[in-house]
mmCIF file of C-alpha atoms and ligand atoms in Angstrom:
data_model
loop_
_atom_site.group_PDB
_atom_site.id
_atom_site.type_symbol
_atom_site.label_atom_id
_atom_site.label_comp_id
_atom_site.label_asym_id
_atom_site.label_seq_id
_atom_site.Cartn_x
_atom_site.Cartn_y
_atom_site.Cartn_z
ATOM 1 C CA MET M 1 -10.884 10.434 37.381
ATOM 2 C CA GLY M 2 -13.891 8.323 38.483
ATOM 3 C CA ALA M 3 -13.764 4.734 39.733
ATOM 4 C CA PHE M 4 -13.264 2.033 37.136
ATOM 5 C CA ALA M 5 -12.742 -1.693 36.853
ATOM 6 C CA TYR M 6 -10.361 -3.206 34.307
ATOM 7 C CA VAL M 7 -10.501 -6.467 32.407
ATOM 8 C CA ALA M 8 -8.158 -7.724 29.707
ATOM 9 C CA PRO M 9 -9.822 -10.485 27.692
ATOM 10 C CA SER M 10 -7.549 -12.595 25.522
ATOM 11 C CA SER M 11 -10.029 -13.611 22.824
ATOM 12 C CA VAL M 12 -12.874 -12.153 20.797
ATOM 13 C CA ALA M 13 -15.329 -14.485 22.536
ATOM 14 C CA GLU M 14 -14.137 -13.425 25.980
ATOM 15 C CA ALA M 15 -14.345 -9.725 25.102
ATOM 16 C CA LEU M 16 -17.848 -10.170 23.689
ATOM 17 C CA ALA M 17 -18.929 -12.056 26.829
ATOM 18 C CA VAL M 18 -17.768 -9.202 29.084
ATOM 19 C CA LEU M 19 -19.472 -6.561 26.919
ATOM 20 C CA ASP M 20 -22.623 -8.650 26.694
ATOM 21 C CA GLU M 21 -22.811 -9.254 30.417
ATOM 22 C CA HIS M 22 -22.465 -5.545 31.153
ATOM 23 C CA ALA M 23 -25.053 -4.618 28.510
ATOM 24 C CA SER M 24 -27.592 -7.110 29.842
ATOM 25 C CA LEU M 25 -27.092 -5.899 33.439
ATOM 26 C CA GLY M 26 -27.331 -2.252 32.367
ATOM 27 C CA LYS M 27 -23.757 -1.670 33.551
ATOM 28 C CA ARG M 28 -21.338 0.474 31.602
ATOM 29 C CA ALA M 29 -18.377 -1.109 29.846
ATOM 30 C CA GLN M 30 -16.024 0.729 27.519
ATOM 31 C CA VAL M 31 -13.504 -0.724 25.133
ATOM 32 C CA LEU M 32 -9.934 0.435 25.708
ATOM 33 C CA ALA M 33 -7.261 0.294 23.009
ATOM 34 C CA GLY M 34 -4.378 2.768 23.375
ATOM 35 C CA GLY M 35 -6.328 4.917 25.832
ATOM 36 C CA THR M 36 -5.088 8.209 24.347
ATOM 37 C CA ASP M 37 -8.672 9.437 24.008
ATOM 38 C CA VAL M 38 -10.301 7.381 26.778
ATOM 39 C CA LEU M 39 -7.948 8.425 29.569
ATOM 40 C CA VAL M 40 -8.094 12.107 28.646
ATOM 41 C CA GLN M 41 -11.904 11.928 28.587
ATOM 42 C CA MET M 42 -12.032 10.056 31.929
ATOM 43 C CA ARG M 43 -10.046 12.825 33.571
ATOM 44 C CA THR M 44 -12.122 15.642 32.101
ATOM 45 C CA VAL M 45 -15.495 15.352 30.385
ATOM 46 C CA ASP M 46 -16.597 11.800 31.276
ATOM 47 C CA THR M 47 -15.755 10.763 34.821
ATOM 48 C CA GLN M 48 -18.583 8.229 35.336
ATOM 49 C CA PRO M 49 -17.642 4.736 36.620
ATOM 50 C CA ARG M 50 -17.247 1.937 34.108
ATOM 51 C CA THR M 51 -15.429 -1.269 33.312
ATOM 52 C CA LEU M 52 -12.600 -0.773 30.832
ATOM 53 C CA VAL M 53 -12.334 -3.711 28.457
ATOM 54 C CA ASP M 54 -8.758 -3.706 27.176
ATOM 55 C CA ILE M 55 -8.770 -5.368 23.755
ATOM 56 C CA LYS M 56 -5.038 -5.028 23.102
ATOM 57 C CA GLY M 57 -4.524 -8.636 24.192
ATOM 58 C CA VAL M 58 -6.977 -9.963 21.602
ATOM 59 C CA ALA M 59 -4.860 -11.455 18.807
ATOM 60 C CA GLU M 60 -7.241 -10.507 15.964
ATOM 61 C CA THR M 61 -7.063 -6.802 16.866
ATOM 62 C CA ASN M 62 -3.272 -6.915 16.456
ATOM 63 C CA ARG M 63 -3.177 -8.765 13.175
ATOM 64 C CA VAL M 64 -1.983 -7.348 9.829
ATOM 65 C CA ASP M 65 -2.903 -9.617 6.964
ATOM 66 C CA ILE M 66 -1.843 -8.610 3.465
ATOM 67 C CA GLY M 67 -3.593 -11.057 1.155
ATOM 68 C CA VAL M 68 -3.788 -11.370 -2.612
ATOM 69 C CA THR M 69 -6.938 -9.280 -2.979
ATOM 70 C CA GLU M 70 -7.516 -7.819 0.471
ATOM 71 C CA THR M 71 -5.614 -6.305 3.382
ATOM 72 C CA PHE M 72 -6.730 -6.437 7.014
ATOM 73 C CA ILE M 73 -5.408 -4.105 9.705
ATOM 74 C CA GLY M 74 -6.220 -4.927 13.342
ATOM 75 C CA ALA M 75 -8.061 -2.201 15.225
ATOM 76 C CA ALA M 76 -5.701 -2.008 18.207
ATOM 77 C CA ILE M 77 -2.330 -1.791 16.463
ATOM 78 C CA PRO M 78 -0.464 1.342 17.573
ATOM 79 C CA SER M 79 0.202 3.760 14.746
ATOM 80 C CA ALA M 80 3.956 3.589 15.461
ATOM 81 C CA VAL M 81 3.835 -0.102 14.509
ATOM 82 C CA LEU M 82 1.813 0.614 11.362
ATOM 83 C CA ASN M 83 4.216 3.393 10.337
ATOM 84 C CA ASP M 84 7.081 0.887 10.456
ATOM 85 C CA ASN M 85 5.328 -1.544 8.117
ATOM 86 C CA ALA M 86 6.926 -0.889 4.717
ATOM 87 C CA GLU M 87 4.489 -3.171 2.886
ATOM 88 C CA LEU M 88 1.458 -1.319 4.255
ATOM 89 C CA LYS M 89 3.101 2.023 3.482
ATOM 90 C CA ALA M 90 3.638 0.942 -0.114
ATOM 91 C CA LEU M 91 0.049 -0.292 -0.522
ATOM 92 C CA PHE M 92 -1.817 2.452 1.341
ATOM 93 C CA PRO M 93 0.491 5.475 1.717
ATOM 94 C CA GLY M 94 -2.434 7.778 2.508
ATOM 95 C CA VAL M 95 -3.798 5.576 5.289
ATOM 96 C CA ILE M 96 -0.375 5.236 6.868
ATOM 97 C CA GLU M 97 0.420 8.958 6.564
ATOM 98 C CA SER M 98 -2.858 9.718 8.348
ATOM 99 C CA ALA M 99 -1.883 7.374 11.211
ATOM 100 C CA ASP M 100 1.553 8.983 11.239
ATOM 101 C CA LEU M 101 -0.023 12.400 11.891
ATOM 102 C CA ILE M 102 -1.681 11.356 15.156
ATOM 103 C CA GLY M 103 -0.148 13.192 18.112
ATOM 104 C CA SER M 104 3.518 12.711 18.896
ATOM 105 C CA THR M 105 5.964 9.804 18.988
ATOM 106 C CA GLN M 106 4.767 9.036 22.533
ATOM 107 C CA ILE M 107 1.074 9.113 21.545
ATOM 108 C CA GLN M 108 1.771 6.938 18.503
ATOM 109 C CA GLY M 109 3.228 4.265 20.749
ATOM 110 C CA ARG M 110 -0.343 3.669 21.985
ATOM 111 C CA ALA M 111 -2.848 5.296 19.582
ATOM 112 C CA SER M 112 -4.638 2.950 17.188
ATOM 113 C CA ILE M 113 -6.621 3.539 14.012
ATOM 114 C CA GLY M 114 -9.485 1.586 15.590
ATOM 115 C CA GLY M 115 -9.497 4.011 18.516
ATOM 116 C CA ASN M 116 -9.344 6.967 16.166
ATOM 117 C CA LEU M 117 -12.336 5.682 14.216
ATOM 118 C CA CYS M 118 -14.368 4.581 17.272
ATOM 119 C CA ASN M 119 -13.754 7.902 19.012
ATOM 120 C CA SER M 120 -15.684 9.182 15.985
ATOM 121 C CA SER M 121 -14.493 12.771 16.055
ATOM 122 C CA PRO M 122 -15.250 14.784 12.900
ATOM 123 C CA ALA M 123 -11.542 15.693 12.966
ATOM 124 C CA GLY M 124 -10.162 12.152 13.456
ATOM 125 C CA ASP M 125 -7.231 12.076 11.061
ATOM 126 C CA THR M 126 -7.450 8.499 9.880
ATOM 127 C CA ILE M 127 -11.155 8.546 9.002
ATOM 128 C CA PRO M 128 -10.985 10.382 5.631
ATOM 129 C CA ALA M 129 -8.040 8.211 4.613
ATOM 130 C CA LEU M 130 -9.839 4.980 5.606
ATOM 131 C CA ILE M 131 -12.900 6.049 3.610
ATOM 132 C CA ALA M 132 -10.861 7.086 0.565
ATOM 133 C CA SER M 133 -9.274 3.626 0.457
ATOM 134 C CA SER M 134 -12.684 1.900 0.694
ATOM 135 C CA GLY M 135 -12.101 0.587 4.218
ATOM 136 C CA VAL M 136 -14.713 -1.726 5.689
ATOM 137 C CA CYS M 137 -15.142 -2.134 9.463
ATOM 138 C CA VAL M 138 -15.072 -5.724 10.710
ATOM 139 C CA ILE M 139 -17.177 -5.697 13.861
ATOM 140 C CA ALA M 140 -17.300 -8.478 16.451
ATOM 141 C CA ALA M 141 -20.923 -9.113 17.354
ATOM 142 C CA ARG M 142 -23.011 -11.823 18.950
ATOM 143 C CA GLY M 143 -23.817 -14.362 16.278
ATOM 144 C CA GLY M 144 -20.723 -13.562 14.215
ATOM 145 C CA ASN M 145 -18.844 -10.662 12.669
ATOM 146 C CA ARG M 146 -20.666 -7.977 10.740
ATOM 147 C CA GLU M 147 -19.197 -5.517 8.253
ATOM 148 C CA VAL M 148 -19.898 -1.821 7.739
ATOM 149 C CA PRO M 149 -18.182 0.493 5.214
ATOM 150 C CA VAL M 150 -16.205 3.130 7.104
ATOM 151 C CA GLU M 151 -18.282 5.934 5.558
ATOM 152 C CA ASP M 152 -21.389 4.451 7.238
ATOM 153 C CA PHE M 153 -19.748 3.758 10.617
ATOM 154 C CA VAL M 154 -19.755 7.175 12.285
ATOM 155 C CA SER M 155 -23.285 8.387 13.001
ATOM 156 C CA GLY M 156 -22.623 11.771 14.621
ATOM 157 C CA VAL M 157 -20.119 13.729 16.691
ATOM 158 C CA GLY M 158 -18.581 11.060 18.951
ATOM 159 C CA THR M 159 -21.149 8.393 18.042
ATOM 160 C CA ASN M 160 -21.106 5.367 15.766
ATOM 161 C CA VAL M 161 -23.085 2.278 14.814
ATOM 162 C CA LEU M 162 -21.472 -0.043 17.401
ATOM 163 C CA GLU M 163 -23.909 -1.620 19.853
ATOM 164 C CA PRO M 164 -22.776 -1.693 23.527
ATOM 165 C CA ASN M 165 -22.007 -5.411 23.178
ATOM 166 C CA GLU M 166 -19.924 -5.081 20.001
ATOM 167 C CA PHE M 167 -16.400 -3.950 19.211
ATOM 168 C CA LEU M 168 -14.253 -3.252 16.175
ATOM 169 C CA ILE M 169 -11.841 -6.048 15.308
ATOM 170 C CA GLY M 170 -10.202 -4.259 12.409
ATOM 171 C CA ILE M 171 -10.556 -2.689 9.007
ATOM 172 C CA LYS M 172 -10.232 -4.469 5.696
ATOM 173 C CA PHE M 173 -9.431 -2.902 2.345
ATOM 174 C CA PRO M 174 -9.501 -4.117 -1.223
ATOM 175 C CA ASN M 175 -5.898 -4.132 -2.390
ATOM 176 C CA PRO M 176 -5.346 -1.184 -4.729
ATOM 177 C CA ALA M 177 -5.905 -2.020 -8.394
ATOM 178 C CA PRO M 178 -3.024 -1.197 -10.804
ATOM 179 C CA GLY M 179 -2.730 2.562 -11.231
ATOM 180 C CA THR M 180 -4.396 3.229 -7.858
ATOM 181 C CA ALA M 181 -2.955 5.313 -5.030
ATOM 182 C CA ASP M 182 -4.146 7.300 -2.042
ATOM 183 C CA ALA M 183 -3.043 10.374 -0.090
ATOM 184 C CA TYR M 184 -4.071 12.217 3.062
ATOM 185 C CA LEU M 185 -3.447 15.841 3.996
ATOM 186 C CA ARG M 186 -4.606 17.888 6.941
ATOM 187 C CA PHE M 187 -4.197 21.490 7.909
ATOM 188 C CA ILE M 188 -3.355 22.497 11.485
ATOM 189 C CA PRO M 189 -2.266 25.916 12.746
ATOM 190 C CA ARG M 190 0.852 24.421 14.361
ATOM 191 C CA THR M 191 3.438 22.073 12.907
ATOM 192 C CA GLU M 192 2.236 19.089 15.005
ATOM 193 C CA MET M 193 0.151 17.980 18.004
ATOM 194 C CA ASP M 194 -3.060 19.718 17.010
ATOM 195 C CA ILE M 195 -6.498 18.772 15.756
ATOM 196 C CA ALA M 196 -7.220 19.088 12.044
ATOM 197 C CA VAL M 197 -8.888 22.318 10.943
ATOM 198 C CA VAL M 198 -9.601 20.400 7.741
ATOM 199 C CA GLY M 199 -8.519 16.978 6.472
ATOM 200 C CA ALA M 200 -8.801 15.422 3.011
ATOM 201 C CA GLY M 201 -8.263 11.804 1.948
ATOM 202 C CA VAL M 202 -8.215 10.904 -1.725
ATOM 203 C CA SER M 203 -7.771 7.712 -3.701
ATOM 204 C CA VAL M 204 -7.590 7.701 -7.499
ATOM 205 C CA THR M 205 -7.163 5.069 -10.186
ATOM 206 C CA ILE M 206 -5.698 5.945 -13.570
ATOM 207 C CA ASP M 207 -5.376 3.863 -16.717
ATOM 208 C CA GLU M 208 -2.358 3.597 -19.027
ATOM 209 C CA ASN M 209 -3.349 6.875 -20.736
ATOM 210 C CA GLY M 210 -3.461 8.743 -17.444
ATOM 211 C CA THR M 211 -7.269 8.951 -17.485
ATOM 212 C CA CYS M 212 -8.908 8.709 -14.073
ATOM 213 C CA THR M 213 -11.207 5.691 -13.962
ATOM 214 C CA ALA M 214 -12.159 5.758 -10.276
ATOM 215 C CA ALA M 215 -11.864 8.210 -7.392
ATOM 216 C CA ARG M 216 -12.916 8.580 -3.776
ATOM 217 C CA VAL M 217 -12.658 11.861 -1.915
ATOM 218 C CA ALA M 218 -13.404 12.180 1.817
ATOM 219 C CA ILE M 219 -13.200 15.345 3.880
ATOM 220 C CA GLY M 220 -12.863 15.769 7.647
ATOM 221 C CA ALA M 221 -13.509 18.485 10.244
ATOM 222 C CA VAL M 222 -15.962 20.331 8.012
ATOM 223 C CA ALA M 223 -19.228 18.603 9.048
ATOM 224 C CA PRO M 224 -20.502 16.585 12.049
ATOM 225 C CA THR M 225 -19.079 13.440 10.437
ATOM 226 C CA VAL M 226 -16.406 12.832 7.834
ATOM 227 C CA LEU M 227 -18.008 13.072 4.378
ATOM 228 C CA LEU M 228 -17.495 10.962 1.278
ATOM 229 C CA VAL M 229 -17.964 13.548 -1.465
ATOM 230 C CA THR M 230 -19.270 11.684 -4.495
ATOM 231 C CA ARG M 231 -19.592 14.872 -6.544
ATOM 232 C CA ALA M 232 -15.870 15.446 -6.098
ATOM 233 C CA SER M 233 -15.226 11.890 -7.332
ATOM 234 C CA ASP M 234 -17.539 12.552 -10.309
ATOM 235 C CA ALA M 235 -15.531 15.676 -11.149
ATOM 236 C CA LEU M 236 -12.341 13.601 -11.352
ATOM 237 C CA VAL M 237 -13.431 10.435 -13.171
ATOM 238 C CA GLY M 238 -12.931 10.605 -16.937
ATOM 239 C CA THR M 239 -10.374 13.426 -16.713
ATOM 240 C CA GLN M 240 -6.584 13.559 -16.871
ATOM 241 C CA LEU M 241 -6.637 14.861 -13.287
ATOM 242 C CA ASP M 242 -5.510 18.211 -14.649
ATOM 243 C CA ASP M 243 -5.889 21.552 -12.877
ATOM 244 C CA THR M 244 -9.438 22.048 -14.192
ATOM 245 C CA ALA M 245 -10.583 18.702 -12.803
ATOM 246 C CA LEU M 246 -8.861 19.291 -9.473
ATOM 247 C CA GLU M 247 -10.461 22.718 -9.252
ATOM 248 C CA ALA M 248 -13.921 21.219 -9.876
ATOM 249 C CA ALA M 249 -13.369 18.547 -7.215
ATOM 250 C CA GLY M 250 -12.310 21.259 -4.756
ATOM 251 C CA VAL M 251 -15.475 23.241 -5.479
ATOM 252 C CA ALA M 252 -17.557 20.094 -4.876
ATOM 253 C CA CYS M 253 -15.876 19.672 -1.469
ATOM 254 C CA THR M 254 -16.612 23.276 -0.520
ATOM 255 C CA GLU M 255 -20.244 22.787 -1.550
ATOM 256 C CA ALA M 256 -20.563 19.548 0.454
ATOM 257 C CA ALA M 257 -19.022 20.987 3.616
ATOM 258 C CA SER M 258 -21.064 22.464 6.478
ATOM 259 C CA PRO M 259 -18.359 23.500 8.952
ATOM 260 C CA ILE M 260 -18.601 25.432 12.194
ATOM 261 C CA SER M 261 -16.483 28.344 13.346
ATOM 262 C CA ASP M 262 -14.298 27.642 16.370
ATOM 263 C CA LYS M 263 -10.951 28.739 17.782
ATOM 264 C CA ARG M 264 -9.129 26.835 15.023
ATOM 265 C CA GLY M 265 -10.905 28.397 12.065
ATOM 266 C CA THR M 266 -14.002 30.135 10.800
ATOM 267 C CA VAL M 267 -16.626 28.680 8.479
ATOM 268 C CA GLU M 268 -15.309 30.789 5.591
ATOM 269 C CA TYR M 269 -11.725 29.686 6.229
ATOM 270 C CA ARG M 270 -12.624 25.984 6.373
ATOM 271 C CA LEU M 271 -14.670 26.249 3.175
ATOM 272 C CA LYS M 272 -11.602 27.639 1.398
ATOM 273 C CA VAL M 273 -9.070 25.264 2.911
ATOM 274 C CA VAL M 274 -11.117 22.144 2.151
ATOM 275 C CA ALA M 275 -10.929 22.943 -1.569
ATOM 276 C CA VAL M 276 -7.188 23.542 -1.366
ATOM 277 C CA LEU M 277 -6.542 20.268 0.494
ATOM 278 C CA CYS M 278 -8.753 18.319 -1.906
ATOM 279 C CA ARG M 279 -6.759 19.646 -4.864
ATOM 280 C CA ARG M 280 -3.382 19.001 -3.222
ATOM 281 C CA ALA M 281 -4.227 15.518 -1.919
ATOM 282 C CA THR M 282 -5.625 14.572 -5.326
ATOM 283 C CA ALA M 283 -2.434 15.763 -7.034
ATOM 284 C CA ILE M 284 -0.316 13.658 -4.652
ATOM 285 C CA ALA M 285 -2.526 10.582 -5.160
ATOM 286 C CA ARG M 286 -2.409 11.130 -8.951
ATOM 287 C CA ASP M 287 1.395 11.343 -8.998
ATOM 288 C CA ARG M 288 1.670 8.204 -6.869
ATOM 289 C CA ALA M 289 -0.815 6.424 -9.153
ATOM 290 C CA LYS M 290 1.256 7.390 -12.204
ATOM 291 C CA VAL M 291 4.334 5.816 -10.663
ATOM 292 C CA ARG M 292 2.350 2.642 -9.947
ATOM 293 C CA GLU M 293 0.908 2.597 -13.456
ATOM 294 C CA GLY M 294 4.396 3.147 -14.868
ATOM 295 C CA THR M 295 3.433 6.295 -16.763
ATOM 296 C CA LYS M 296 5.780 8.525 -14.735
HETATM 297 C C1 FAD S 1 -1.636 14.689 22.889
HETATM 298 C C2 FAD S 1 -2.643 14.074 21.940
HETATM 299 C C3 FAD S 1 -2.528 14.346 20.589
HETATM 300 C C4 FAD S 1 -3.457 13.802 19.688
HETATM 301 N N1 FAD S 1 -3.321 14.092 18.354
HETATM 302 C C5 FAD S 1 -4.234 13.609 17.484
HETATM 303 C C6 FAD S 1 -4.122 13.920 16.102
HETATM 304 O O1 FAD S 1 -3.206 14.597 15.654
HETATM 305 N N2 FAD S 1 -5.075 13.434 15.260
HETATM 306 C C7 FAD S 1 -6.095 12.660 15.721
HETATM 307 O O2 FAD S 1 -6.936 12.256 14.906
HETATM 308 N N3 FAD S 1 -6.214 12.345 17.020
HETATM 309 C C8 FAD S 1 -5.311 12.791 17.916
HETATM 310 N N4 FAD S 1 -5.422 12.479 19.241
HETATM 311 C C9 FAD S 1 -6.510 11.618 19.695
HETATM 312 C C10 FAD S 1 -6.133 10.121 19.873
HETATM 313 O O3 FAD S 1 -4.762 9.952 20.090
HETATM 314 C C11 FAD S 1 -6.547 9.327 18.614
HETATM 315 O O4 FAD S 1 -7.914 9.458 18.374
HETATM 316 C C12 FAD S 1 -6.138 7.854 18.729
HETATM 317 O O5 FAD S 1 -6.102 7.275 17.454
HETATM 318 C C13 FAD S 1 -7.077 7.052 19.621
HETATM 319 O O6 FAD S 1 -6.646 5.715 19.635
HETATM 320 P P1 FAD S 1 -6.537 4.885 20.992
HETATM 321 O O7 FAD S 1 -6.096 3.524 20.610
HETATM 322 O O8 FAD S 1 -5.713 5.593 21.997
HETATM 323 O O9 FAD S 1 -8.078 4.880 21.437
HETATM 324 P P2 FAD S 1 -8.713 4.796 22.873
HETATM 325 O O10 FAD S 1 -8.480 6.055 23.627
HETATM 326 O O11 FAD S 1 -8.359 3.526 23.548
HETATM 327 O O12 FAD S 1 -10.260 4.714 22.435
HETATM 328 C C14 FAD S 1 -10.900 5.815 21.781
HETATM 329 C C15 FAD S 1 -12.403 5.522 21.696
HETATM 330 O O13 FAD S 1 -12.651 4.418 20.840
HETATM 331 C C16 FAD S 1 -13.234 3.311 21.572
HETATM 332 N N5 FAD S 1 -12.544 2.148 21.053
HETATM 333 C C17 FAD S 1 -11.202 1.992 20.897
HETATM 334 N N6 FAD S 1 -10.942 0.855 20.240
HETATM 335 C C18 FAD S 1 -12.127 0.265 20.004
HETATM 336 C C19 FAD S 1 -12.497 -0.936 19.355
HETATM 337 N N7 FAD S 1 -11.588 -1.754 18.805
HETATM 338 N N8 FAD S 1 -13.811 -1.265 19.301
HETATM 339 C C20 FAD S 1 -14.739 -0.441 19.839
HETATM 340 N N9 FAD S 1 -14.450 0.732 20.443
HETATM 341 C C21 FAD S 1 -13.144 1.080 20.522
HETATM 342 C C22 FAD S 1 -13.000 3.603 23.025
HETATM 343 O O14 FAD S 1 -13.995 3.044 23.850
HETATM 344 C C23 FAD S 1 -13.056 5.139 23.015
HETATM 345 O O15 FAD S 1 -14.382 5.568 22.990
HETATM 346 C C24 FAD S 1 -4.506 12.981 20.175
HETATM 347 C C25 FAD S 1 -4.603 12.692 21.537
HETATM 348 C C26 FAD S 1 -3.679 13.235 22.420
HETATM 349 C C27 FAD S 1 -3.809 12.906 23.888
#
């Protein structure tokens, strides 16, 4: 591991000042949350010196705020803490199940959804779920916070729209409308502790007749960035979310995907599995939505 300095600011302003100072001096600073990606990378692929800016002591990044119309989840909250939040689980079961899939119990004691998103891996488990639930990134920046929908945040493999003097404070979501529910599924070759071969996050809204009135489908690990597949949503809206509709949404996901072959799966395999996961995640979201709508 290369040399590094460490600072632990206690406010957004302090964190921004450190990042800003480093950016203006051309010195490298890197935000640290749980460190479950950063420390692995520092020991292997990225050993260059830097200042680690630990944002876990910044109150806003640890805040959960469930409001009347909106919910905010701080970027640095460990997934173990999120998994224990029954209210969040009830509102956004798909988001919380995606956080619950990260690593092991030990990893979840540190790993945050902010870190998962900012690491910006195509296979990051929370990203499809955050997109499906219409998450919006709240970014601390000079001159005030700015907001970016999660689907526009990641710009490539391991890259995102954050400037060197910015950091993610958290993610906000519109509270699910009546008859709305989400779900996340991933496929890995082992039972746990592996990177997704494919992931699928789905949110659907149904009315009192069981007709789908809104849908968002996002797929991971099948393109350089997680994709919001609007043609899959189009295939679901206006239907009863029956097998025919689910099949059409799965086909749309396969058509949108542009995966690579690697040791975890071939292109052909991923193209098949993405359709299967889309169908299954949609069925789970539909059944949850029916319970919420009171039609099941
Ligand atoms: C054994 C093991 C198993 C794993 N299993 C999984 C898995 O199943 N699924 C999965 O998706 N991932 C997995 N991971 C990867 C990792 O645990 C997750 O990506 C985790 O969510 C990262 O969160 P963190 O808080 O540890 O981020 P960190 O390591 O602290 O940061 C990750 C990246 O995001 C940046 N960053 C963090 N927070 C912010 C912020 N608020 N603002 C700006 N930049 C920020 C950092 O600079 C860094 O580039 C695993 C890792 C290990 C070591």
